[in-house]
XYZ file of C-alpha atoms in Angstrom:
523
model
C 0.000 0.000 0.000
C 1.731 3.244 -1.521
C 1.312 6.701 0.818
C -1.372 8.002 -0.590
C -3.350 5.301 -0.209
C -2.753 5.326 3.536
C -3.421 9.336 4.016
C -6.468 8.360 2.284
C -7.279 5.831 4.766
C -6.354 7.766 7.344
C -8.954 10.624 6.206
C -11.881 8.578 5.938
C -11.178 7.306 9.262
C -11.263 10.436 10.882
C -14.200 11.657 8.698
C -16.685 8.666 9.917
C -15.438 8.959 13.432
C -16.510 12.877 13.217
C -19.509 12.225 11.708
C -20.566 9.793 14.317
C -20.022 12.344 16.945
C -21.621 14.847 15.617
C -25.067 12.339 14.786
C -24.656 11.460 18.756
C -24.472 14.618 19.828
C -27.265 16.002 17.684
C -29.547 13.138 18.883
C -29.129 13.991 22.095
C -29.554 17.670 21.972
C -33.061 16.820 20.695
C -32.146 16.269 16.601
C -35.102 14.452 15.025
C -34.266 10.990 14.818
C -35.741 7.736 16.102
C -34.726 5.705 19.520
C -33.674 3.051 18.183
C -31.097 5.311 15.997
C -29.896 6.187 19.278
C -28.829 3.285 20.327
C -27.376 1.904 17.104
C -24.828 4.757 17.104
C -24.191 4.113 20.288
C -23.614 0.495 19.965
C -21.585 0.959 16.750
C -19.367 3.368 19.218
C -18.862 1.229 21.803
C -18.183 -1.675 19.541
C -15.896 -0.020 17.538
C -14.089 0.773 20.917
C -14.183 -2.663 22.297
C -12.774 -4.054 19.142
C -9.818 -1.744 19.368
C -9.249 -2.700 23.003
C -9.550 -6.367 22.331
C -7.059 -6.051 19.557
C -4.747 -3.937 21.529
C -5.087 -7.139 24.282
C -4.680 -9.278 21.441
C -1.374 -7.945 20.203
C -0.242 -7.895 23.502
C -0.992 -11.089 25.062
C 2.156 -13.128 22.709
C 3.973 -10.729 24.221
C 3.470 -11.296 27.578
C 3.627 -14.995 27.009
C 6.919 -15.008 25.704
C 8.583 -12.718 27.835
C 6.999 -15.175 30.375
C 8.034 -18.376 28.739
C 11.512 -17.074 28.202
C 12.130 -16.149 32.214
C 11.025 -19.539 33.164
C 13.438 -21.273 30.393
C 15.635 -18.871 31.811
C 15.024 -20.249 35.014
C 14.729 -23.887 34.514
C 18.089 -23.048 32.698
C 20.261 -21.401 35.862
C 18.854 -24.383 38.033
C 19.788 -27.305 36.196
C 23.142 -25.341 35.715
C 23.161 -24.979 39.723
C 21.995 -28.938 40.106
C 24.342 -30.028 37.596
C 27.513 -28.971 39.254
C 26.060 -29.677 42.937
C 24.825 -32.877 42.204
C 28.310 -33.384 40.391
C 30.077 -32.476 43.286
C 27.857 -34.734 45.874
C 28.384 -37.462 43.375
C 32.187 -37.066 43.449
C 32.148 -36.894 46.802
C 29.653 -39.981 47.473
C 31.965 -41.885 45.560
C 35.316 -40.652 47.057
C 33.912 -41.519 50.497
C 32.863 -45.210 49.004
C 35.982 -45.754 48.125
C 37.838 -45.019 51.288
C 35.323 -46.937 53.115
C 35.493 -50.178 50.784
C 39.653 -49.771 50.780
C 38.945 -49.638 55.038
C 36.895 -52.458 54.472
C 39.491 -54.978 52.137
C 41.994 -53.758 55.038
C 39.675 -55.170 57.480
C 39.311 -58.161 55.449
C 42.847 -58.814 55.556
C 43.515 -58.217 59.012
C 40.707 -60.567 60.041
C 42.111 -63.257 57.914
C 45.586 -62.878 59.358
C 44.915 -62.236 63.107
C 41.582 -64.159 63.613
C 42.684 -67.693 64.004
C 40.192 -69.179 61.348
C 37.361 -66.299 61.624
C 36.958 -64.816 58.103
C 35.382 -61.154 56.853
C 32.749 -61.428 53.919
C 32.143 -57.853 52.387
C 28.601 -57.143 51.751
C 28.968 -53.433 50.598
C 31.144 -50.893 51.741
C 29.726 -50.265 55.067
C 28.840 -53.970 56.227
C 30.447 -57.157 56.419
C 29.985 -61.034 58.081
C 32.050 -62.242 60.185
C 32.024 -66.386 59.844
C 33.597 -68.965 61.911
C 35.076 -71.994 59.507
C 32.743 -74.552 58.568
C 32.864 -77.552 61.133
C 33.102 -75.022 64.423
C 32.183 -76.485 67.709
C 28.908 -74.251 68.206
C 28.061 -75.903 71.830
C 27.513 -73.304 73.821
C 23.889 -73.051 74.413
C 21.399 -69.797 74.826
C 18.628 -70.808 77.457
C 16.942 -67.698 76.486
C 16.274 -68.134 72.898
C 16.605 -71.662 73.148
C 19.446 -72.046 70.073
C 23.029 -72.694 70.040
C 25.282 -70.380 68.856
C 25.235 -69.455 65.191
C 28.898 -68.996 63.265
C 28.203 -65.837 61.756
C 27.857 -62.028 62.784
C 27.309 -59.074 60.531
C 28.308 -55.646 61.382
C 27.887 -52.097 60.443
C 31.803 -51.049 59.940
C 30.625 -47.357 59.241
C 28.486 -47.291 62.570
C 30.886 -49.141 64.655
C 33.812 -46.711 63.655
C 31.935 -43.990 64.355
C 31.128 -44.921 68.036
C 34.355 -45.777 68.900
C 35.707 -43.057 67.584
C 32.853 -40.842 69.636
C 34.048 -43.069 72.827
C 37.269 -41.737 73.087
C 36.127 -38.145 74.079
C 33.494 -39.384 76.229
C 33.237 -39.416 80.315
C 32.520 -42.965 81.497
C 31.713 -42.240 85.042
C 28.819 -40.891 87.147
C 29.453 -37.583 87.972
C 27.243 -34.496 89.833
C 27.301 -32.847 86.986
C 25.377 -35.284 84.684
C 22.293 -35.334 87.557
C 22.154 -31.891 87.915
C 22.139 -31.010 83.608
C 20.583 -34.025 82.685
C 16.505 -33.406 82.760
C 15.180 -35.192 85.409
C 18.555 -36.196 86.642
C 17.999 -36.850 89.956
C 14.545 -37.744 90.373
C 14.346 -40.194 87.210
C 18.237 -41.428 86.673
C 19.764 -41.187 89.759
C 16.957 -43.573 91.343
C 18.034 -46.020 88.534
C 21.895 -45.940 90.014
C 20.667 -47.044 93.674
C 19.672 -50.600 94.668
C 16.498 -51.236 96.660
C 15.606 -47.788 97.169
C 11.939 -48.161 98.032
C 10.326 -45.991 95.252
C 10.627 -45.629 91.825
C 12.214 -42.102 91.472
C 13.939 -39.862 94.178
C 10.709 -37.880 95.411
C 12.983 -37.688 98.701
C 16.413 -35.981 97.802
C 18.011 -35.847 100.766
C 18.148 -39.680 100.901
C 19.410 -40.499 96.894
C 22.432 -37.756 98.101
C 22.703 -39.764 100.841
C 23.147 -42.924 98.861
C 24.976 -41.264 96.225
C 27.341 -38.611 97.597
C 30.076 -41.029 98.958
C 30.751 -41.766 94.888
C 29.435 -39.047 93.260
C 32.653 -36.377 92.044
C 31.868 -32.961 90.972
C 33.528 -33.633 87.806
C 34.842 -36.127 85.994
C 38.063 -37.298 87.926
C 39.267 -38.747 84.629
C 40.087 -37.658 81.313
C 40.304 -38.705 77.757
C 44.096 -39.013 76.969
C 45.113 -39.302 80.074
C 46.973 -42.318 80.009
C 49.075 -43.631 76.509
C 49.377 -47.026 77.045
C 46.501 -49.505 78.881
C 46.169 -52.938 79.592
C 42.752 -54.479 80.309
C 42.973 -58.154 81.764
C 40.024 -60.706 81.707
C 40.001 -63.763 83.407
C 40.111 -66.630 81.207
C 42.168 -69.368 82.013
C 44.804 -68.977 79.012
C 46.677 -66.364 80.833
C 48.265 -69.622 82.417
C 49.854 -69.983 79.088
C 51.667 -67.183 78.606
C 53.996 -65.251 81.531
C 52.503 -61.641 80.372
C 53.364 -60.184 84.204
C 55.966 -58.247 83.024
C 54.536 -56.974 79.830
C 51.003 -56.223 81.625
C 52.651 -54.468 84.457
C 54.797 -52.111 82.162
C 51.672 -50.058 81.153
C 50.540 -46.649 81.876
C 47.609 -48.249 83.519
C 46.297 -51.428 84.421
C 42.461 -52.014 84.248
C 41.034 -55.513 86.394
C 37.955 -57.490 86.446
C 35.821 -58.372 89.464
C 37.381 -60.310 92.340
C 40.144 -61.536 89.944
C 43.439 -62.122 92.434
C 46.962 -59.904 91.978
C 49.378 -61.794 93.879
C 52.903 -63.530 93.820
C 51.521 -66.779 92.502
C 50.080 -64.943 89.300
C 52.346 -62.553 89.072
C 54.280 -63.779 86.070
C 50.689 -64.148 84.142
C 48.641 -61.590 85.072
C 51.256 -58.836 86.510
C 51.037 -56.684 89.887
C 49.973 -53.561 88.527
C 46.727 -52.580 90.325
C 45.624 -49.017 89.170
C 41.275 -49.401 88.009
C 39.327 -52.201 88.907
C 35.189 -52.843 87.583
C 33.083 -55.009 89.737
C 29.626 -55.830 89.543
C 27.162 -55.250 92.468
C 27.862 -58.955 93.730
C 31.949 -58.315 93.568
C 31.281 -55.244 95.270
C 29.551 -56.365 98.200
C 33.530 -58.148 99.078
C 35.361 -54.962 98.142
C 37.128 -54.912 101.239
C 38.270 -58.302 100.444
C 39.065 -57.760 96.960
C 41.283 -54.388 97.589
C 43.121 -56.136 100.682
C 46.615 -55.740 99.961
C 45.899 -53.421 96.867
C 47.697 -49.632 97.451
C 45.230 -46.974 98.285
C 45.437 -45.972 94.284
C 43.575 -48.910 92.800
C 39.793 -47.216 91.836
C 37.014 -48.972 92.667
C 34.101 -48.613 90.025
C 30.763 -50.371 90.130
C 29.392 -51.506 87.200
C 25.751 -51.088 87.246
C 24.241 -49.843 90.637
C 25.068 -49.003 94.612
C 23.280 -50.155 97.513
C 22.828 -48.919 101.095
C 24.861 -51.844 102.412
C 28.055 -50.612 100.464
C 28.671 -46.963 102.212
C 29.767 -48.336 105.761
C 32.139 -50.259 103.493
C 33.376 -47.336 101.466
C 33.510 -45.105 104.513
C 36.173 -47.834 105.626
C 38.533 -48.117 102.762
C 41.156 -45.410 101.589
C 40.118 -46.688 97.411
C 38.066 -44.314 95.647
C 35.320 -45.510 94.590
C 32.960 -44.591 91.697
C 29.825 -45.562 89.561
C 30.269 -46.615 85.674
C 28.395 -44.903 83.218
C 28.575 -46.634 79.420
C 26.908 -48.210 76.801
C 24.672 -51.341 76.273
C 25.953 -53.203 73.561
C 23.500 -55.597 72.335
C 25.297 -57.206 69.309
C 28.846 -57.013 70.680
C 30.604 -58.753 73.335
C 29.052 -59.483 77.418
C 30.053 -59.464 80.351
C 32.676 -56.738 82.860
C 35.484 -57.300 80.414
C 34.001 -55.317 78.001
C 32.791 -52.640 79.898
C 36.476 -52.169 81.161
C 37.558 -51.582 77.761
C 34.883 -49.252 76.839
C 36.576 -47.521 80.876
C 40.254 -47.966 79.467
C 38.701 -46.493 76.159
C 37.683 -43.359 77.730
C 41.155 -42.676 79.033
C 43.724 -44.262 76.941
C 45.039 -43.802 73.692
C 46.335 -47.985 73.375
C 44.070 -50.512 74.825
C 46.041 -53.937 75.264
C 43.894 -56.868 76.291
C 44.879 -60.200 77.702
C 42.959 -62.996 78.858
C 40.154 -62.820 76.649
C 40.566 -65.336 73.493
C 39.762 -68.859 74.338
C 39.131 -71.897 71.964
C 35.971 -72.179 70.487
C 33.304 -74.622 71.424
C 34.048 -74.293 74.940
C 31.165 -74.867 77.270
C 32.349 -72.757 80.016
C 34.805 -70.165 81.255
C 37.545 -71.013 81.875
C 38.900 -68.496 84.977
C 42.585 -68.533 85.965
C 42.264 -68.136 89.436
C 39.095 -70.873 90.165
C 37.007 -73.540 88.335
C 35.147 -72.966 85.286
C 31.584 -71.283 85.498
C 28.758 -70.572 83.393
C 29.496 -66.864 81.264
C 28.575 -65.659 78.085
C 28.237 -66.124 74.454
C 31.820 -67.338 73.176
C 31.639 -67.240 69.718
C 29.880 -63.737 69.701
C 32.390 -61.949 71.900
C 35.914 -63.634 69.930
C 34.168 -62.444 66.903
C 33.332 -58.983 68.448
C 36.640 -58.005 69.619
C 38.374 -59.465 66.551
C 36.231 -56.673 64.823
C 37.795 -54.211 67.240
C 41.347 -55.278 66.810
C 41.263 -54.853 63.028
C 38.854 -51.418 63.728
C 42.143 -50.141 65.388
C 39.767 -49.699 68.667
C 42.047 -52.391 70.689
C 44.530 -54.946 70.529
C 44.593 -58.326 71.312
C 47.445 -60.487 73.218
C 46.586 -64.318 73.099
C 48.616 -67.461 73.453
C 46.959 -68.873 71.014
C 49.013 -66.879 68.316
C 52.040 -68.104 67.778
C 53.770 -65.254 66.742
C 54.325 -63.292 69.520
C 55.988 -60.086 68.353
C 54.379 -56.969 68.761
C 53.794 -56.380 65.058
C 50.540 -54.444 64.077
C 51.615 -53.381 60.448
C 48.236 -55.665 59.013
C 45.878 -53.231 61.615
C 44.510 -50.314 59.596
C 46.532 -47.343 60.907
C 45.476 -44.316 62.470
C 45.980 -42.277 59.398
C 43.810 -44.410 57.554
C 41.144 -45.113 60.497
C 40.620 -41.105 60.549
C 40.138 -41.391 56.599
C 37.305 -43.647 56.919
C 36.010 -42.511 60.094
C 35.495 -38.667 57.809
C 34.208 -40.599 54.769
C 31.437 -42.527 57.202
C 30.569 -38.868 58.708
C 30.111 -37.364 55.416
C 28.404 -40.040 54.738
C 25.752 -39.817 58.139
C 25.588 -36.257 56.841
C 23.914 -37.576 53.527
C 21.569 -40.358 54.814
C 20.333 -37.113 58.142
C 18.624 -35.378 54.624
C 19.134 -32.297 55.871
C 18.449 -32.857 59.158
C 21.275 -31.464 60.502
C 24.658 -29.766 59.013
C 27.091 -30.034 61.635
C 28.600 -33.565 62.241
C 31.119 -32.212 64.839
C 32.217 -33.471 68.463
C 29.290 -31.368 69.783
C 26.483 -32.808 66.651
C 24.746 -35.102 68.858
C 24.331 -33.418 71.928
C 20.909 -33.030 73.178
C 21.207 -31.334 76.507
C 23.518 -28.655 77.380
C 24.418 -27.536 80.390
C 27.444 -25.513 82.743
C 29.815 -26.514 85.399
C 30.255 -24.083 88.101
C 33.248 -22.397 87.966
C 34.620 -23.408 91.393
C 33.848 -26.905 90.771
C 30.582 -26.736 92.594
C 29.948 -29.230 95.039
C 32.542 -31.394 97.508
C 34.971 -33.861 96.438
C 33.146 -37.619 96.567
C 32.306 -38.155 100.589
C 30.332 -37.051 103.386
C 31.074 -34.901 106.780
C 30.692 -38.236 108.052
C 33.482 -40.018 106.678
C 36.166 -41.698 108.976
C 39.488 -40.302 109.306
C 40.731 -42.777 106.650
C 37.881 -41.913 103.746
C 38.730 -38.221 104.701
C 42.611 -38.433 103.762
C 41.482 -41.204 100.712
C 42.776 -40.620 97.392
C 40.143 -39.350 96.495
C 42.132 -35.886 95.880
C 44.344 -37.268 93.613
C 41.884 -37.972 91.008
C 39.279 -34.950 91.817
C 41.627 -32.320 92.352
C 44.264 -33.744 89.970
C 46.182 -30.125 88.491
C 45.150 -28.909 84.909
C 48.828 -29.377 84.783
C 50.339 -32.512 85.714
C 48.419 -34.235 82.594
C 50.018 -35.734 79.652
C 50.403 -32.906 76.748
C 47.815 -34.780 74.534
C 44.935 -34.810 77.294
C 45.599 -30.915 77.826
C 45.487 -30.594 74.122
C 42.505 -33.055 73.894
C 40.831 -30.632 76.409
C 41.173 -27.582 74.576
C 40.103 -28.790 71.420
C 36.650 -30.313 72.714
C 36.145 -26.493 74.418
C 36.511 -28.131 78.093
C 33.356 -29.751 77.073
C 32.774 -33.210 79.335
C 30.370 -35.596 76.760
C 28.074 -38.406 78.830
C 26.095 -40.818 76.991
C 22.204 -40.609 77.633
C 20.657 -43.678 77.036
C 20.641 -46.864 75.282
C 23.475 -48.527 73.060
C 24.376 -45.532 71.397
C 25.966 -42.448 71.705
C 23.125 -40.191 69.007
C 21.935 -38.116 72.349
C 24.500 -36.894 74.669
C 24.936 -34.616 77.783
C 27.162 -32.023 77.279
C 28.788 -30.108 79.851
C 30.824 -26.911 79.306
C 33.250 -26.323 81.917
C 34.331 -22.622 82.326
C 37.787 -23.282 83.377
C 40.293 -25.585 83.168
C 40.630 -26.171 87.168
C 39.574 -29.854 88.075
């Protein structure tokens, strides 16, 4: 269409729109003209109108639309960008982690099959793995409960069981004030739990659970993670008596024993003199006079489960401390008080030695050094249990039964390599939580906070009433032990966890923990 043609266009436009105007406005100023005439103009008007606006809309609608269209491909565009490179990265990292864990696991693997007289490691993935005793095992010890013998295979959770020893070392194993007063409910719910026969279900009367508790209750913890290098724990199975491990036993930092086991001339060659922590269950305690006669007033006396009234007249009497164990129940691992003296010599030491807790399998009974044999605990599950720790790098084991006797741990996974998978099975917690939380650190799983007083609020472990001996016990040395006089790695340990004390709060694991900040770095 040439110019003209538009101007003429243009003119007749204008023209018809004028005209229309001018009919309107002469109709309403009383023109002669008909009703309906009226309203036809003034339906042409508004339709001519309406058609404009609805083209305008029209044109402007695609517009809209693709400026719309074009910020959501934009969009879509900058977040799959965003996902691509995260979901990259977790993918690298997923798969970094899985393959530090399944070279942890092959090492575990191999160290079973070198140290594990006959036990074997199959790999299910790279978290889990079965332990198996060799076809043609002697599976005669009996469970009343369940009514089955013992089966010849064990899985366990690597990842999980790295990660809770690894947690153990930083934690406090032993009752303390502290706990009852930040724990909720502390004294009237737990500390009832810790006393025998106490007539009611909770401690509605406080004055009496103090008065039950206070003669082994510290302020603090009187022990520390770190504070020893070098531990030995000894059990009491009769294949001590095949080995002279005195000397060896006795030339650790620390020596932890079991129950009413005897320290004397006649075992000293097997078993040692070194008498520095000793955990008894409520029966051994009720003969701890007897079973510290002739000890030095150093050895520690810790019950395992709970006190009784009967025992304070008794601990008023010696110059032991004595103290009330707080761990872990381990339902697929090993039984009995040997265990729960390594999960004590855990807590404090950096190498946990044991002795005199391998024994041939098939037996039907334990085996003691010291007295006849005597119905104890699932065989088959403990060896397997604590071969798992061995080649974890959580202990190590001193048996007879291998023939090589030098110390030579170059097929345990080292520490280098334990922290390695112990980050790659954190990271990969981190993953499987969904969000739930972001910080895996020493302090991730504690659910109740709380503060020591400054001053160490509260006595040292005893009562006004103490004789003359309990009063002048050695108690001090443990409670009042000098920031000080510790090693350099349990003052360093300290610092790093903040002068934070960690107790476990129920169960078998360590997911919800007490944590207690201390506000100086006086014991």
């Amino acid at each position: 269409m040439d110019r003209r043609s538009i101007h003429i266009n243009t003119l007749r436009t204008c023209a018809r729109s004028t005209l229309d105007r001018l009919e309107l406005q002469n109709l309403e100023i009383g023109v002669p003209a008909g009703r309906n005439r009226r309203c036809e103009l003034r339906k042409r008007r508004a339709t001519g109108e309406m058609r404009v606006q609805k083209s305008s809309t029209v044109s402007r609608q695609p517009i809209v639309f693709l400026l719309l269209s074009a910020a959501l491909f934009f969009s879509i565009v900058v977040v799959s960008i965003q996902s691509f490179f995260f979901t990259g990265r977790k993918s690298h990292l997923n798969m970094e982690g899985i393959a530090i864990l399944s070279d942890f696991q092959s090492r575990v693997q191999q160290c079973v099959a070198r140290r594990g007289l006959g036990l074997t490691a199959d790999i299910i993935d790279h978290c889990r793995l079965v332990l198996k005793f060799p076809e043609g095992t002697n599976s005669t010890w009996y469970n009343s409960q369940f009514k089955i013998f013992e089966p010849l295979e064990y899985q366990y959770d690597v990842c999980e069981a790295i990660l809770l020893w690894e947690q153990y070392r930083n934690m406090t194993t032993v009752l303390t004030r502290e706990y009852l007063d930040v724990r909720p409910d502390g004294w009237l719910d737990y500390a009832a739990k810790r006393i025998a026969q106490l007539g009611a279900e909770k401690c509605y009367n406080h004055s009496l659970c103090e008065e039950h508790l206070g003669l082994i209750l510290p302020s603090k913890p009187p022990f520390h993670p770190r504070q020893f290098r070098t531990c030995a724990v000894i059990g009491n199975s009769g294949d001590l008596l095949k080995t002279e491990f005195g000397q060896e036993i006795d030339e650790h930092d620390a020596v932890f024993r079991d129950n009413e086991a005897p320290v004397n001339e006649k075992y000293a060659k097997h078993v040692g003199l070194k008498r520095d922590f000793r955990l008894v269950v409520r029966g051994a305690a009720r003969n701890m006079v007897a079973i510290l006669n002739g000890s030095c007033a150093d050895e520690v006396l810790i019950i395992k489960s709970v006190t009784h009234r009967d025992f304070n007249k008794m601990i008023e009497s010696i110059p032991n401390p004595v103290y009330l164990f707080q761990g872990i129940v381990l339902r697929r691992g090993a039984k009995g008080t040997g265990m729960k003296s390594v999960e004590l010599a855990l807590s404090t030491c950096d190498i946990v030695d044991i002795y005199g807790f391998t024994v041939d399998p098939g037996y039907t009974e334990w085996t003691r050094y010291f007295s006849a044999p005597r119905k104890g605990h699932n065989p088959l599950q403990g060896r397997a249990f604590y071969q798992l720790l061995e080649c974890l790098g959580v202990i190590r084991i001193h048996s007879p039964m291998r023939s090589d006797r030098k110390l030579d741990w170059s097929d345990v996974p080292s520490r280098d390599i334990i922290k390695r998978a112990h980050a790659a099975a954190l990271h990969l917690k981190k993953i499987q939580a969904k969000g739930q939380t972001s910080d895996l650190g020493p302090f991730s799983n504690c659910k109740v906070w709380g503060t020591a007083g400054k001053d160490g609020a509260g006595p040292i472990s005893g009562s006004p009433s103490m004789s003359y001996t309990r009063r002048k016990s050695n108690y001090s040395k443990w409670e009042l032990l000098p920031f000080e006089s510790l090693r350099r790695e349990a003052q360093e340990h300290y610092f790093q966890m903040e002068g934070v004390s960690l107790y476990k709060m129920d169960g078998n694991r360590l997911d919800d923990l007490v944590c207690v900040k201390h506000d100086s770095v006086r014991f």
